[in-house]
Coordinates of C-alpha atoms and ligand atoms in Angstrom, one line a residue:
M1 CA 15.4 -17.7 -33.0
S2 CA 13.9 -16.9 -36.5
I3 CA 13.8 -19.7 -39.2
H4 CA 15.2 -18.9 -42.6
A5 CA 13.5 -21.3 -44.6
K6 CA 13.7 -22.8 -48.0
H7 CA 12.0 -24.8 -50.6
F8 CA 12.9 -28.6 -50.8
A9 CA 13.1 -30.2 -54.2
A10 CA 15.0 -33.5 -55.4
G11 CA 16.7 -33.9 -51.9
Q12 CA 17.9 -30.1 -52.3
W13 CA 17.3 -27.2 -50.0
R14 CA 16.7 -24.2 -52.2
K15 CA 16.4 -20.6 -51.4
P16 CA 15.0 -18.7 -54.5
A17 CA 16.1 -15.4 -55.0
G18 CA 12.2 -13.9 -55.2
K19 CA 9.9 -12.6 -52.7
T20 CA 9.5 -13.9 -49.0
F21 CA 6.7 -13.8 -46.4
A22 CA 6.8 -13.8 -42.6
S23 CA 5.2 -15.9 -40.2
T24 CA 4.1 -14.3 -37.2
S25 CA 2.6 -15.6 -33.8
P26 CA -1.1 -14.8 -33.6
A27 CA -0.7 -14.3 -29.8
R28 CA 2.0 -11.6 -30.1
L29 CA 1.9 -10.0 -33.6
T30 CA 5.4 -8.6 -33.5
E31 CA 7.0 -11.8 -33.0
T32 CA 8.1 -13.4 -36.3
I33 CA 8.6 -17.1 -36.2
G34 CA 10.5 -17.1 -39.8
E35 CA 10.9 -15.8 -43.1
F36 CA 9.8 -18.2 -46.1
P37 CA 10.3 -18.3 -49.8
L38 CA 7.0 -17.2 -51.5
G39 CA 6.6 -20.1 -53.9
T40 CA 6.1 -19.2 -57.8
K41 CA 4.7 -21.3 -60.7
A42 CA 8.5 -22.1 -61.3
D43 CA 9.0 -23.5 -57.7
A44 CA 6.0 -25.6 -58.0
D45 CA 6.7 -26.9 -61.3
E46 CA 10.3 -27.7 -60.2
A47 CA 9.1 -29.8 -57.1
V48 CA 6.4 -31.5 -59.4
A49 CA 9.0 -32.4 -61.9
A50 CA 11.3 -33.9 -58.9
A51 CA 8.4 -35.8 -57.5
R52 CA 7.6 -37.1 -61.1
K53 CA 11.3 -38.1 -61.5
A54 CA 11.6 -40.0 -58.2
F55 CA 8.2 -41.9 -58.7
P56 CA 9.3 -45.1 -60.4
A57 CA 12.1 -46.1 -58.2
W58 CA 10.0 -45.1 -55.1
R59 CA 6.8 -47.4 -56.4
R60 CA 9.3 -50.4 -57.2
T61 CA 10.8 -50.1 -53.5
S62 CA 9.4 -52.9 -51.5
R63 CA 6.3 -51.7 -49.8
I64 CA 7.9 -53.0 -46.2
L65 CA 10.9 -50.9 -46.7
R66 CA 8.8 -48.0 -47.5
A67 CA 6.7 -48.5 -44.4
E68 CA 9.9 -49.0 -42.5
L69 CA 11.3 -45.5 -43.0
F70 CA 8.0 -44.5 -41.2
D71 CA 9.2 -46.3 -38.2
K72 CA 12.2 -44.2 -38.3
L73 CA 10.1 -41.2 -38.7
A74 CA 8.3 -42.1 -35.5
Q75 CA 11.5 -42.3 -33.5
L76 CA 12.3 -38.7 -34.8
V77 CA 8.7 -37.3 -33.9
K78 CA 8.9 -39.0 -30.4
R79 CA 12.4 -37.1 -30.0
E80 CA 11.0 -33.8 -31.0
T81 CA 7.4 -33.9 -29.7
D82 CA 7.9 -31.1 -27.1
D83 CA 9.7 -28.8 -29.4
L84 CA 7.2 -29.4 -32.4
A85 CA 4.5 -28.7 -29.7
T86 CA 6.0 -25.4 -28.6
L87 CA 6.8 -24.1 -32.3
M88 CA 3.2 -25.1 -33.1
A89 CA 1.7 -23.2 -30.3
R90 CA 3.9 -20.2 -31.3
E91 CA 3.0 -20.2 -34.8
C92 CA -0.6 -20.9 -35.0
G93 CA -1.8 -19.9 -31.3
K94 CA -3.1 -23.3 -30.1
V95 CA -2.6 -24.0 -26.3
V96 CA 0.6 -26.1 -26.1
T97 CA -1.3 -29.0 -24.5
E98 CA -3.5 -29.1 -27.5
C99 CA -0.5 -28.9 -30.0
R100 CA 1.3 -31.9 -28.2
A101 CA -2.0 -33.9 -28.7
E102 CA -1.8 -33.1 -32.2
V103 CA 1.6 -34.2 -32.5
V104 CA 0.7 -37.5 -30.9
E105 CA -2.1 -37.5 -33.4
G106 CA 0.5 -37.2 -36.4
L107 CA 2.5 -39.8 -34.8
H108 CA -0.5 -42.2 -34.7
M109 CA -0.6 -41.7 -38.4
I110 CA 2.8 -42.7 -38.9
Q111 CA 2.5 -45.6 -36.7
Y112 CA -0.6 -46.7 -38.3
V113 CA 1.1 -46.4 -41.9
F114 CA 4.1 -48.3 -40.9
G115 CA 1.7 -51.0 -39.6
T116 CA 0.1 -51.2 -42.9
G117 CA 3.3 -52.2 -44.3
R118 CA 2.9 -55.7 -43.5
M119 CA -0.6 -56.0 -44.0
P120 CA -2.6 -57.4 -46.9
M121 CA -3.0 -54.7 -49.4
G122 CA -5.5 -56.3 -51.7
D123 CA -7.9 -59.1 -52.0
I124 CA -8.0 -62.6 -53.4
L125 CA -11.4 -63.1 -55.4
S126 CA -13.1 -66.1 -56.6
S127 CA -13.3 -66.8 -60.3
E128 CA -16.1 -68.8 -62.4
I129 CA -13.3 -70.6 -63.8
A130 CA -11.5 -73.0 -61.3
E131 CA -8.2 -72.8 -63.0
K132 CA -8.2 -68.9 -62.8
D133 CA -6.8 -67.1 -59.8
A134 CA -8.2 -63.7 -59.3
F135 CA -7.0 -60.6 -57.3
M136 CA -7.7 -56.9 -56.6
R137 CA -4.2 -55.1 -56.3
R138 CA -3.8 -51.4 -55.6
K139 CA -1.3 -49.5 -57.5
P140 CA -0.1 -45.9 -56.5
W141 CA -1.5 -43.0 -58.9
G142 CA 2.0 -41.4 -59.0
V143 CA 2.6 -37.7 -58.0
A144 CA 0.4 -36.2 -55.0
A145 CA 0.0 -32.5 -54.2
V146 CA -0.7 -32.1 -50.4
I147 CA -2.3 -28.6 -49.7
T148 CA -3.1 -28.3 -46.0
P149 CA -4.5 -25.8 -43.5
W150 CA -3.0 -24.0 -40.4
N151 CA -5.4 -25.2 -37.9
F152 CA -3.8 -28.7 -37.8
P153 CA -0.5 -28.2 -39.3
F154 CA 1.3 -31.4 -38.2
A155 CA -1.5 -33.9 -38.0
V156 CA -3.4 -33.4 -41.2
P157 CA -0.4 -33.4 -43.5
L158 CA 0.5 -36.5 -41.8
W159 CA -2.7 -37.7 -42.7
M160 CA -2.2 -37.3 -46.4
L161 CA 1.6 -37.7 -46.5
G162 CA 1.5 -41.0 -44.7
P163 CA -0.9 -43.0 -46.8
S164 CA 0.3 -41.1 -50.2
L165 CA 3.9 -42.2 -49.4
V166 CA 3.5 -45.7 -48.0
E167 CA 1.4 -46.7 -51.1
G168 CA 4.3 -45.7 -53.3
N169 CA 3.1 -42.2 -54.5
T170 CA 5.8 -39.2 -54.5
V171 CA 4.6 -36.0 -53.0
I172 CA 4.7 -32.3 -53.0
F173 CA 3.9 -30.6 -49.8
K174 CA 2.5 -27.1 -49.6
P175 CA 1.7 -26.0 -46.0
S176 CA -0.5 -23.2 -45.1
E177 CA 1.3 -19.7 -45.2
D178 CA 0.1 -19.3 -41.8
T179 CA 2.2 -22.3 -40.4
P180 CA 5.2 -22.6 -42.8
A181 CA 7.6 -23.3 -40.0
I182 CA 5.9 -26.4 -38.6
G183 CA 5.5 -27.3 -42.4
Q184 CA 9.4 -27.0 -43.0
R185 CA 10.0 -29.2 -39.7
I186 CA 8.0 -32.0 -41.0
V187 CA 9.9 -32.0 -44.2
E188 CA 13.3 -31.9 -42.2
L189 CA 12.1 -34.9 -40.2
F190 CA 11.3 -36.9 -43.3
E191 CA 14.5 -36.1 -44.7
E192 CA 16.3 -37.2 -41.4
A193 CA 14.3 -40.3 -41.3
G194 CA 16.0 -41.3 -45.0
F195 CA 13.0 -40.8 -47.5
P196 CA 15.1 -40.8 -50.7
A197 CA 15.4 -37.5 -52.7
G198 CA 12.5 -36.3 -54.6
V199 CA 10.2 -38.6 -52.7
I200 CA 8.8 -35.7 -50.7
N201 CA 9.4 -32.1 -51.9
L202 CA 8.2 -28.8 -50.2
V203 CA 6.8 -25.6 -51.7
H204 CA 5.9 -22.6 -49.5
G205 CA 3.8 -20.0 -50.5
E206 CA 0.3 -18.9 -51.1
A207 CA -2.3 -19.0 -53.9
E208 CA 0.3 -18.9 -56.7
A209 CA 2.3 -21.9 -55.5
G210 CA -1.0 -23.8 -54.8
E211 CA -2.7 -23.0 -57.9
A212 CA 0.4 -24.0 -59.9
L213 CA 0.6 -27.2 -58.3
V214 CA -3.0 -27.8 -59.2
R215 CA -2.8 -26.8 -62.7
N216 CA 0.2 -29.0 -63.2
P217 CA -1.0 -32.1 -65.3
S218 CA 1.7 -34.1 -63.9
V219 CA 0.2 -34.0 -60.5
N220 CA -2.3 -37.2 -60.3
C221 CA -3.8 -36.3 -56.9
V222 CA -4.6 -33.1 -55.0
L223 CA -5.3 -33.7 -51.4
F224 CA -6.8 -30.9 -49.9
T225 CA -8.1 -29.4 -46.4
G226 CA -9.5 -26.0 -46.3
S227 CA -12.3 -23.7 -47.4
Y228 CA -15.0 -24.7 -49.8
E229 CA -14.2 -22.1 -52.2
V230 CA -10.7 -23.3 -52.7
G231 CA -11.8 -26.9 -52.5
K232 CA -14.3 -26.0 -55.5
R233 CA -11.9 -24.3 -57.4
I234 CA -9.4 -27.1 -57.3
A235 CA -12.1 -29.5 -58.6
E236 CA -12.9 -27.4 -61.3
I237 CA -9.4 -26.9 -62.6
S238 CA -9.0 -30.8 -62.0
A239 CA -11.9 -31.6 -64.1
S240 CA -10.1 -30.9 -67.3
I241 CA -7.0 -32.8 -66.3
P242 CA -7.1 -36.6 -67.2
D243 CA -6.0 -39.1 -64.3
R244 CA -6.7 -36.4 -61.7
I245 CA -8.3 -37.4 -58.3
V246 CA -9.2 -34.6 -55.9
A247 CA -9.7 -35.7 -52.3
S248 CA -10.9 -32.6 -50.5
E249 CA -12.2 -32.0 -46.9
T250 CA -13.9 -28.3 -46.7
G251 CA -16.2 -26.2 -44.7
S252 CA -18.7 -27.1 -42.0
K253 CA -21.4 -26.0 -39.7
S254 CA -21.1 -28.8 -37.2
A255 CA -23.6 -29.2 -34.2
V256 CA -24.2 -31.1 -30.9
I257 CA -27.8 -32.2 -30.5
V258 CA -28.9 -32.3 -27.0
C259 CA -31.9 -34.5 -26.6
E260 CA -34.7 -34.4 -24.0
D261 CA -33.0 -37.2 -21.7
A262 CA -29.5 -35.7 -21.9
K263 CA -27.3 -35.8 -18.9
L264 CA -27.0 -32.1 -18.5
D265 CA -23.3 -31.8 -17.2
L266 CA -22.1 -34.1 -20.0
A267 CA -24.0 -32.1 -22.4
V268 CA -22.3 -28.6 -21.3
T269 CA -18.9 -30.2 -21.4
S270 CA -19.5 -31.7 -24.8
G271 CA -20.8 -28.3 -26.0
I272 CA -18.1 -26.4 -24.8
I273 CA -15.4 -28.6 -26.2
S274 CA -17.1 -28.9 -29.3
A275 CA -17.6 -24.9 -30.0
F276 CA -14.7 -23.4 -28.0
K277 CA -11.7 -25.6 -28.1
T278 CA -9.2 -24.3 -30.5
S279 CA -11.2 -21.1 -30.2
G280 CA -13.9 -22.8 -32.4
Q281 CA -11.3 -23.1 -35.3
R282 CA -11.5 -26.8 -36.2
C283 CA -13.2 -27.8 -39.3
V284 CA -15.5 -29.9 -37.0
S285 CA -16.1 -27.1 -34.4
A286 CA -19.7 -26.6 -33.4
G287 CA -21.4 -23.6 -34.6
R288 CA -24.7 -24.6 -33.3
I289 CA -26.0 -26.5 -30.4
I290 CA -29.5 -27.8 -31.1
V291 CA -31.1 -28.2 -27.5
H292 CA -34.7 -29.8 -26.8
E293 CA -37.0 -27.1 -25.6
K294 CA -37.6 -28.5 -22.3
L295 CA -34.0 -28.2 -21.4
I296 CA -32.8 -25.1 -23.2
D297 CA -33.3 -22.7 -20.3
A298 CA -31.2 -24.7 -17.9
Y299 CA -28.8 -25.6 -20.6
A300 CA -28.2 -22.0 -21.6
E301 CA -27.6 -21.0 -18.0
K302 CA -24.9 -23.6 -17.3
F303 CA -23.3 -23.3 -20.7
V304 CA -23.0 -19.4 -20.5
A305 CA -21.6 -19.6 -17.1
T306 CA -19.0 -22.1 -18.0
A307 CA -18.0 -20.3 -21.0
K308 CA -17.4 -17.1 -19.1
R309 CA -15.1 -19.1 -16.8
L310 CA -12.9 -20.2 -19.9
K311 CA -9.1 -19.3 -19.5
I312 CA -8.1 -17.8 -22.9
G313 CA -4.7 -16.7 -23.0
D314 CA -1.0 -17.3 -23.9
P315 CA -0.8 -20.4 -25.8
L316 CA 2.5 -21.4 -24.3
D317 CA 0.4 -21.3 -20.9
A318 CA -0.7 -25.1 -20.4
N319 CA -3.1 -23.6 -18.0
N320 CA -5.2 -22.0 -20.8
F321 CA -8.1 -23.7 -22.3
T322 CA -7.5 -21.9 -25.7
G323 CA -5.4 -19.2 -27.2
P324 CA -6.1 -16.4 -29.9
V325 CA -7.6 -16.8 -33.3
I326 CA -5.3 -17.1 -36.2
N327 CA -5.1 -13.5 -37.3
K328 CA -6.8 -10.2 -37.6
T329 CA -8.6 -10.9 -40.9
A330 CA -10.2 -14.0 -39.2
L331 CA -10.7 -11.8 -36.1
E332 CA -12.7 -9.3 -38.1
K333 CA -14.6 -11.9 -40.0
I334 CA -15.7 -13.5 -36.8
E335 CA -16.7 -10.2 -35.3
R336 CA -18.9 -9.7 -38.4
Y337 CA -20.7 -12.8 -37.8
N338 CA -21.1 -11.9 -34.3
A339 CA -22.8 -8.5 -35.0
L340 CA -25.0 -10.4 -37.8
S341 CA -26.3 -13.1 -35.0
K342 CA -27.9 -9.9 -33.4
E343 CA -29.2 -8.3 -36.8
E344 CA -30.7 -11.7 -37.4
G345 CA -32.5 -11.9 -34.4
G346 CA -30.6 -13.7 -31.9
E347 CA -30.8 -13.2 -28.4
I348 CA -27.3 -12.4 -27.4
L349 CA -26.3 -14.1 -24.1
L350 CA -22.6 -13.8 -24.2
V351 CA -20.9 -11.0 -26.3
G352 CA -17.8 -12.0 -28.1
Q353 CA -15.0 -9.5 -27.5
A354 CA -11.6 -8.8 -28.8
F355 CA -9.3 -8.4 -25.6
Q356 CA -5.8 -8.6 -24.6
P357 CA -5.2 -11.2 -21.6
D358 CA -3.9 -9.7 -18.3
C359 CA -0.1 -10.6 -19.1
Q360 CA -0.1 -8.8 -22.5
A361 CA -2.5 -6.0 -21.7
G362 CA -0.8 -2.5 -22.2
K363 CA 2.1 -4.1 -23.8
P364 CA 2.1 -3.1 -27.3
D365 CA 4.8 -5.6 -28.3
L366 CA 2.5 -8.4 -26.9
R367 CA -0.6 -7.8 -28.6
G368 CA -2.6 -10.8 -30.1
C369 CA -5.7 -11.8 -31.8
F370 CA -7.5 -12.9 -28.7
L371 CA -11.4 -13.2 -28.8
S372 CA -14.0 -14.3 -26.3
P373 CA -17.0 -16.8 -26.9
H374 CA -19.9 -15.0 -28.5
I375 CA -23.2 -17.2 -27.6
Y376 CA -26.7 -16.4 -28.8
R377 CA -30.0 -18.2 -28.8
I378 CA -32.0 -18.1 -31.9
K379 CA -34.9 -20.0 -33.5
H380 CA -34.2 -21.7 -36.5
G381 CA -35.5 -20.3 -39.8
P382 CA -35.0 -20.2 -43.3
K383 CA -32.3 -17.7 -44.7
V384 CA -30.7 -17.1 -41.3
R385 CA -27.1 -16.7 -42.5
C386 CA -25.4 -17.1 -38.8
I387 CA -26.9 -20.4 -38.3
R388 CA -26.0 -21.6 -41.8
E389 CA -22.4 -20.2 -42.7
E390 CA -19.1 -21.5 -41.4
V391 CA -17.6 -18.8 -39.2
F392 CA -14.4 -20.6 -38.1
G393 CA -14.3 -18.9 -34.5
P394 CA -15.8 -19.0 -31.1
H395 CA -19.3 -18.3 -32.3
L396 CA -22.1 -20.3 -31.1
A397 CA -25.9 -20.5 -31.6
L398 CA -28.2 -22.3 -29.1
I399 CA -31.4 -23.5 -31.2
P400 CA -34.4 -24.9 -29.4
F401 CA -36.2 -27.9 -31.0
K402 CA -39.7 -29.8 -30.1
D403 CA -39.0 -33.2 -31.1
N404 CA -36.3 -35.5 -32.8
E405 CA -38.0 -35.0 -36.4
E406 CA -37.6 -31.2 -36.1
A407 CA -34.0 -31.7 -34.7
V408 CA -33.0 -33.8 -37.8
R409 CA -34.6 -31.3 -40.1
I410 CA -32.5 -28.2 -38.2
Y411 CA -29.6 -30.4 -38.3
N412 CA -29.4 -31.2 -42.0
D413 CA -30.5 -27.6 -43.0
T414 CA -27.2 -26.3 -43.9
E415 CA -25.1 -26.9 -47.1
Y416 CA -22.5 -28.8 -45.0
G417 CA -22.3 -32.2 -43.4
L418 CA -19.2 -32.9 -41.5
S419 CA -19.6 -33.7 -37.9
L420 CA -22.4 -34.4 -35.4
A421 CA -22.7 -35.1 -31.7
I422 CA -25.8 -36.5 -30.1
I423 CA -26.2 -36.4 -26.3
T424 CA -28.8 -39.0 -25.2
E425 CA -29.2 -42.2 -22.9
S426 CA -31.6 -43.6 -25.4
Y427 CA -30.1 -46.0 -28.0
R428 CA -33.4 -45.6 -30.3
T429 CA -33.0 -41.9 -30.3
M430 CA -29.1 -42.5 -31.1
R431 CA -30.0 -44.8 -33.9
Y432 CA -32.7 -42.3 -35.3
F433 CA -30.1 -39.5 -35.6
R434 CA -27.3 -41.9 -36.7
D435 CA -29.6 -42.9 -39.8
E436 CA -31.5 -39.5 -40.5
C437 CA -28.5 -36.7 -40.3
E438 CA -26.0 -36.0 -43.0
Y439 CA -22.4 -36.2 -41.6
G440 CA -19.0 -37.8 -42.1
M441 CA -18.3 -38.3 -38.3
G442 CA -20.9 -39.0 -35.8
Y443 CA -20.3 -39.1 -32.0
V444 CA -22.6 -39.9 -29.1
N445 CA -22.3 -38.6 -25.8
L446 CA -18.8 -37.0 -26.9
P447 CA -18.1 -33.6 -28.4
C448 CA -18.3 -33.4 -32.0
I449 CA -14.5 -33.1 -32.5
G450 CA -11.8 -35.5 -31.6
A451 CA -11.4 -38.0 -34.6
E452 CA -8.7 -40.6 -34.6
V453 CA -6.3 -41.6 -37.4
H454 CA -7.5 -45.2 -38.1
L455 CA -11.1 -43.9 -38.8
P456 CA -12.1 -42.2 -42.2
F457 CA -12.2 -38.4 -41.9
G458 CA -14.5 -36.5 -44.3
G459 CA -17.9 -35.1 -44.9
V460 CA -20.7 -34.8 -47.3
K461 CA -22.3 -31.8 -49.0
K462 CA -20.1 -29.0 -49.0
S463 CA -17.8 -30.5 -46.4
G464 CA -16.0 -32.8 -48.7
N465 CA -16.2 -34.7 -51.8
G466 CA -16.4 -38.3 -50.5
H467 CA -12.8 -39.1 -50.3
P468 CA -12.1 -39.1 -46.4
S469 CA -8.6 -38.4 -45.1
A470 CA -6.5 -40.3 -42.6
A471 CA -6.6 -44.1 -42.8
G472 CA -9.6 -43.6 -45.5
L473 CA -7.1 -41.9 -47.8
I474 CA -5.9 -45.2 -49.2
E475 CA -9.0 -45.0 -51.5
A476 CA -8.0 -41.9 -53.1
V477 CA -4.1 -42.3 -53.5
T478 CA -4.3 -45.7 -55.0
H479 CA -6.5 -47.2 -57.9
K480 CA -7.5 -50.8 -57.9
T481 CA -6.5 -53.3 -60.4
A482 CA -8.1 -56.4 -61.3
W483 CA -5.3 -59.2 -61.8
T484 CA -6.5 -62.6 -63.3
V485 CA -4.1 -65.4 -63.9
N486 CA -5.1 -68.7 -65.9
H487 CA -3.6 -71.8 -64.6
A488 CA -5.1 -74.3 -67.1
E489 CA -3.4 -75.3 -70.4
E490 CA -6.1 -73.9 -72.4
V491 CA -7.9 -70.6 -72.5
K492 CA -11.0 -70.6 -70.4
M493 CA -13.6 -67.9 -70.4
A494 CA -16.2 -66.7 -67.9
Q495 CA -19.9 -66.3 -68.7
G496 CA -19.8 -69.7 -70.7
L497 CA -18.1 -67.8 -73.6
T498 CA -16.9 -70.3 -76.1
T499 CA -13.2 -70.4 -76.8
E500 CA -13.5 -72.1 -80.2
V501 CA -11.5 -69.9 -82.9
K502 CA -13.2 -70.2 -86.3
Ligands
UN1_601 C1 -9.6 -30.4 -38.6 O1 -10.1 -29.7 -37.7 O2 -9.4 -30.0 -39.9 O3 -11.3 -34.3 -35.2 C2 -9.0 -31.6 -38.2 C3 -10.5 -33.5 -34.6 C4 -9.2 -33.4 -34.9 C5 -8.9 -33.1 -36.2 C6 -9.4 -31.9 -36.8 N1 -8.5 -35.0 -34.5 O4 -10.9 -32.7 -33.9

């Protein structure tokens, strides 16, 4: 069944007369998931106006009642988990087990947000004056635009929608043009959970709709996950808009560091999951595994042998490790980087190849964007692009190092700083990397993917602008106010300031 989607503004589903776009399955390019309206500036502005209008009543609603709507939403997501996972697998090509885990991650955000409803949401502070009570109280900014990527089309929107809404902001959600169907389902579930009209609004579309949201001065927060280039553009446009906060999580060239004392099997499992889960299309996916020179031969042999065995195929088949890449443009970009790795002197250990899995080979209606892992060994060096630029695909460099100081230098020598895994048995080594590397999420004896919602999610350098997502987003979607009350019968001032009026 193909979906005929609409925008959602002020509690009404609207189908504008203009152009539409199709969402197709990356596993079967002829399978259309649905037709979606291509949002225009007018659609974006209408949604912003609806959110602005709904804001005063929503911020005045009890925080606990706002939170309780998330409890209702959690019940709906539990009811729909399997259907959401299947739709996601069809639309973005991630294997259905992974999609299920993502729906659970989104559910965890909803449950977290519900739980915060009855938690303290400010601080009580001291005053120099005994009769003064001083508080830090949070206030919502107002209207938030939530612009999200295709690779986590359920959890990442909820990381942003959850904290924004529970804090009293209203939102406009623009899902990725590669995953509009799952975006549409999210908003339908919010509506069914009883969120009032105008509190959550939906605009489908591409750059025109996104740009119009960012340019609208009535939007106070832009919450974005996607490429560095788009994040930079959002920041530039936003710089001239007063009252504008941008929280962006952008590119990465994340890495696993395999130390001299690493347990080999653990290190291989960590590397494989970091590099090839989701076909390397997580923002936190490893593009580099930096391995101690004494281990690298044994590591490379085992790593390549394991990568060769990975089951890549139909995302609806739970037995597969990973599915296709998102679209032809992505496939071609990854292939260009695969070729570049050779041109730049990499020793190719496994050639990444576009292919059709057995079930679809020879059937033109089942052709998809499947690509096998590409692995090469290369020395770290200046200006080597393939080990510095984000590829967003199953493209992996194995890089040797001599000592931990060199490993830190190699790790830090990209413009990004998102995610890092250290494989070691030594707490001193772990601590050294923890303190010297530049990252937002650090893991020890784990893959460098696999965040959980109650932790902040974000990065440094070109990976983010210091406003992490998930639980950490509360800092971006609220501003802190100081609230001071005097209980004395006369005015009393801090710092010994005299109150004599003369
Ligand atoms: C992303 O790739 O944009 O840490 C988000 C992880 C996931 C989230 C990734 N929980 O791998």
